[in-house]
Amino acid sequence: MRLPPERIGPYLRALQGGLHALAPSDAWVPLGEALAHLEALDPALSEEVLAPAELEDGTGMPAWAWLERARAEQALACEGGPDSDPSEDEIARASGLDPALGRRLQARAALHRFLRGEALLPLTRLQASLRRLGSSADVLLVYDRIAPDGRWLRLSIDLSLPPASLAGTFRRRDATRLDADPGVQHLLTRHGTTPLLALQQSVGRALGGPVTRLSRGTLGPFWFPGPALPAQAPPCVHQALVLHAALEMVASDIPADVHRDPWLAAPAELAPPGQHVFRERRFAASPGVVEALRAWSEERGAPAIVVPLCPRPVAAGPAPRTL
Amino acid sequence: MPADPSSPASRSASLGTQAQLARRRDEIQRRQADGIRQVDKLVREQREVTGGLQEDLGELRRQGGVLDEIEARSQEQGLLAALTRQLTRRRSMLERRSVTEGLFAQYELVSRKLRRAAAFSDELRLCAADLQQQVDQLHAELGLARQEQRRCGGEVQALEADLARAEAPAPVASPAGEGSASAEERARQVDQLSYQLRTRAVELEQHMARERLARQHLEPARQLRDTVLSLQEDMSRFVTAATATVNSAGRRIQALGMAADAPVVVRELQQGLEELDQAMQATQDYVQQSQDLLTRVLPELSRKLEAQGEVEGEVLSSSLEEISRERAKSLADQALRRSAEAEVDDALGRGR
């Protein structure tokens, strides 16, 4: 789905408002990267340089190709450095000869300046760190990805490995940081959306040690007026803004299974002995539907946190990167 | 009446005009040579961009071969295959590369080069706009030169008529000796009119040279502009088409992750990658076309420009001494006739 030019800015600022309202913790992809990525796409900064604005049909999130265009521009901006930007004189000359071209050169230069100073969401990224090295090697893997359906996904995996097997898969960069065998990232890319417990099992088997905690945080879908919503969406949200933030987690320090996700039914599953599964879904929604959405989630037996979503104002300048 | 040509200001203006004309000639030549150098640089850069893109598209296409292996492996049947799979499970789980990851990396490369190509298309556009400005300027100079020729031609004819009158046989002198004074006065008038006539004729010749200069440079400037415009149009079309194709492949690559490299998606992806062949073919055509520009069009333009420089040197060498009365008359007739022809051409829409 493509957004018409006049809807691009409002869409992005609404999504930014939703992210601010949800205040995602480090169980989700970094908020700063997400906000910066959306800001780069905003025509207020980049005009039509990154057009067309494409969305994933099923989730209403920015399409992978649209996000990737910003990343490609960032690579070019960093590769060329500030000297590669057109000078003010060049832009003025271009504006005099061809106003549309002048605007485009100016927008590209502004975008490049912005992108040189910001981190954006990665297509896929794996960070590994060593938390403790004693009788076991406790390793944390954090894997970020723009999921196939456009949602932004983060897997956080706590592994307990026999110290001897650490060296087979990881290389120590310093006291805490590890470089993982590329196969680990490939494995997570293949199975990033596999059901939680099956994923836990696969990762444990592949890496040779139990997964003591596994969480998957996803941002999206994002519903907004216009596109058709899924049939099971509550009627109250049909003309509203709603951003989902889902979290599913399996760990030994969860005392009992908890299911607070009104959107997905609790699956029939059995966590490994001594572990339990926690699932929840939060919503940032237009203030007018907050109560109705809360009531709907309670009716479904999975009371959800619903916070009011206010789109970021146009004149507010760059979005704050921290909460 | 024309200004007093014997004044120092008028003489220096006349010399100034000649010097200005020479400077203008040098400037036009320099700008056109710069233009050719810039276009040459742009074409080489464009070849680099599209050549790199072609390689990366090819690599993305070749990744399709990996998909065949995955599909074949997933279809392996039998006890031995099952046992082997179990025994090698852990190792193969880590060794097995995600097709998605490989394609992501390749897609990122292609995407980056496409962005570079899009930015490059804007550089070409700016260059074309610059060249169009030069063409506009030459047109304006051409128009002005014609206008000045009309003015000078008219003045030369008027001076010629005055001179003919001044040279006509003198009336009979009066007994008071007025005739001899009148003869001196007439001789002075004849000298002055002759000088004015020659000065105007030189000015007229310079305007004619200015017209020739503008006209001679107009075609190469136009050709250079058209070359860059067509490069930009082709580049823009290519970028649009390749973006659409690569985006389509991107969507399939992205969808591939949905089913953990499932064979059904793999097959779909292969179809998507086949579309890349078209983008690669377009790149190939594009590279060939730019080869023609580098080896034929630009050197030809360059040669044309050099040849013109030699011819132009000759037309700027006229001086007062070389202008005879007959030549002045002929120049004026020629200027007025060409001006009238140009007006007719303009009225009929034949002028360029």
Short mmCIF file of C-alpha atoms in Angstrom, two decimals, chain A residues 128-255:
data_model
loop_
_atom_site.label_atom_id
_atom_site.label_comp_id
_atom_site.label_asym_id
_atom_site.label_seq_id
_atom_site.Cartn_x
_atom_site.Cartn_y
_atom_site.Cartn_z
CA ALA A 128 26.17 -10.76 22.00
CA SER A 129 27.55 -10.12 25.46
CA LEU A 130 29.02 -12.18 28.24
CA ARG A 131 27.19 -11.66 31.50
CA ARG A 132 29.06 -14.07 33.71
CA LEU A 133 31.84 -16.58 33.29
CA GLY A 134 32.02 -19.10 36.13
CA SER A 135 30.79 -22.65 36.29
CA SER A 136 28.73 -21.66 33.30
CA ALA A 137 29.09 -19.01 30.67
CA ASP A 138 26.01 -16.80 30.78
CA VAL A 139 25.50 -15.12 27.46
CA LEU A 140 22.93 -12.55 26.36
CA LEU A 141 21.97 -12.37 22.72
CA VAL A 142 19.96 -9.41 21.45
CA TYR A 143 18.67 -9.78 17.94
CA ASP A 144 16.78 -6.98 16.16
CA ARG A 145 14.96 -7.29 12.94
CA ILE A 146 12.36 -5.68 10.76
CA ALA A 147 10.04 -8.66 10.59
CA PRO A 148 8.68 -9.96 7.30
CA ASP A 149 5.29 -8.38 8.00
CA GLY A 150 6.81 -5.01 8.81
CA ARG A 151 6.68 -5.20 12.62
CA TRP A 152 9.83 -4.34 14.54
CA LEU A 153 11.08 -7.28 16.46
CA ARG A 154 13.62 -7.82 19.21
CA LEU A 155 14.62 -11.19 20.59
CA SER A 156 16.50 -11.17 23.90
CA ILE A 157 17.99 -14.55 24.73
CA ASP A 158 19.74 -15.55 27.94
CA LEU A 159 21.84 -18.66 27.47
CA SER A 160 23.72 -20.71 29.96
CA LEU A 161 26.54 -22.51 28.17
CA PRO A 162 29.27 -24.84 29.36
CA PRO A 163 32.36 -22.55 29.42
CA ALA A 164 34.17 -24.94 27.12
CA SER A 165 31.59 -24.56 24.37
CA LEU A 166 31.73 -20.76 24.44
CA ALA A 167 34.79 -20.62 22.22
CA GLY A 168 33.14 -22.81 19.58
CA THR A 169 30.47 -20.27 18.79
CA PHE A 170 31.69 -16.96 20.19
CA ARG A 171 34.87 -14.93 20.10
CA ARG A 172 35.59 -12.49 22.92
CA ARG A 173 36.07 -8.91 21.78
CA ASP A 174 36.65 -7.55 25.28
CA ALA A 175 35.59 -8.35 28.85
CA THR A 176 31.87 -8.30 28.08
CA ARG A 177 31.36 -8.09 24.33
CA LEU A 178 31.31 -11.17 22.13
CA ASP A 179 31.33 -11.72 18.41
CA ALA A 180 28.98 -14.52 17.49
CA ASP A 181 29.50 -17.01 14.70
CA PRO A 182 27.50 -15.65 11.71
CA GLY A 183 25.53 -18.89 11.85
CA VAL A 184 23.80 -17.65 15.03
CA GLN A 185 22.41 -14.61 13.27
CA HIS A 186 21.40 -16.73 10.31
CA LEU A 187 19.62 -19.11 12.67
CA LEU A 188 17.70 -16.29 14.33
CA THR A 189 16.80 -14.78 10.97
CA ARG A 190 15.38 -18.11 9.87
CA HIS A 191 13.45 -18.61 13.07
CA GLY A 192 12.74 -15.08 14.27
CA THR A 193 9.01 -15.56 13.99
CA THR A 194 8.86 -19.23 15.02
CA PRO A 195 6.51 -19.87 18.02
CA LEU A 196 8.20 -18.93 21.27
CA LEU A 197 8.80 -22.32 22.83
CA ALA A 198 9.89 -23.93 19.56
CA LEU A 199 12.34 -21.07 19.11
CA GLN A 200 13.64 -21.56 22.63
CA GLN A 201 14.22 -25.22 21.92
CA SER A 202 15.91 -24.61 18.56
CA VAL A 203 18.27 -21.98 19.92
CA GLY A 204 19.19 -24.10 22.96
CA ARG A 205 19.86 -27.12 20.76
CA ALA A 206 21.88 -25.21 18.21
CA LEU A 207 24.03 -23.38 20.74
CA GLY A 208 24.50 -26.30 23.11
CA GLY A 209 23.04 -24.93 26.35
CA PRO A 210 19.68 -24.13 27.93
CA VAL A 211 17.90 -20.88 27.19
CA THR A 212 17.07 -19.56 30.65
CA ARG A 213 15.11 -16.58 29.42
CA LEU A 214 13.76 -15.70 26.02
CA SER A 215 11.69 -12.64 25.23
CA ARG A 216 10.29 -11.37 21.98
CA GLY A 217 9.09 -7.80 21.85
CA THR A 218 7.29 -6.57 18.75
CA LEU A 219 6.13 -3.10 17.82
CA GLY A 220 3.17 -3.04 15.42
CA PRO A 221 0.70 -3.44 13.87
CA PHE A 222 -0.24 0.21 13.52
CA TRP A 223 -3.88 0.84 12.69
CA PHE A 224 -5.01 4.16 11.31
CA PRO A 225 -8.10 5.38 9.42
CA GLY A 226 -8.17 4.30 5.82
CA PRO A 227 -6.89 0.78 5.22
CA ALA A 228 -9.08 -2.21 5.98
CA LEU A 229 -8.47 -3.61 9.44
CA PRO A 230 -8.42 -7.31 10.29
CA ALA A 231 -11.91 -8.74 10.72
CA GLN A 232 -11.37 -9.47 14.42
CA ALA A 233 -10.34 -5.85 15.22
CA PRO A 234 -12.70 -4.25 17.76
CA PRO A 235 -15.26 -1.98 16.06
CA CYS A 236 -14.31 0.94 18.31
CA VAL A 237 -10.89 1.35 16.62
CA HIS A 238 -12.06 1.67 13.04
CA GLN A 239 -11.51 5.42 12.81
CA ALA A 240 -8.74 5.64 15.40
CA LEU A 241 -4.98 5.40 15.72
CA VAL A 242 -3.77 2.26 17.48
CA LEU A 243 -0.20 1.02 17.86
CA HIS A 244 0.48 -2.43 19.33
CA ALA A 245 3.42 -3.37 21.53
CA ALA A 246 3.48 -7.09 22.27
CA LEU A 247 5.79 -8.97 24.55
CA GLU A 248 6.11 -12.70 25.02
CA MET A 249 8.59 -14.20 27.37
CA VAL A 250 9.54 -17.59 28.74
CA ALA A 251 11.78 -17.64 31.82
CA SER A 252 12.43 -19.38 35.09
CA ASP A 253 11.74 -16.27 37.17
CA ILE A 254 8.15 -16.00 35.98
CA PRO A 255 6.13 -17.55 38.84
#
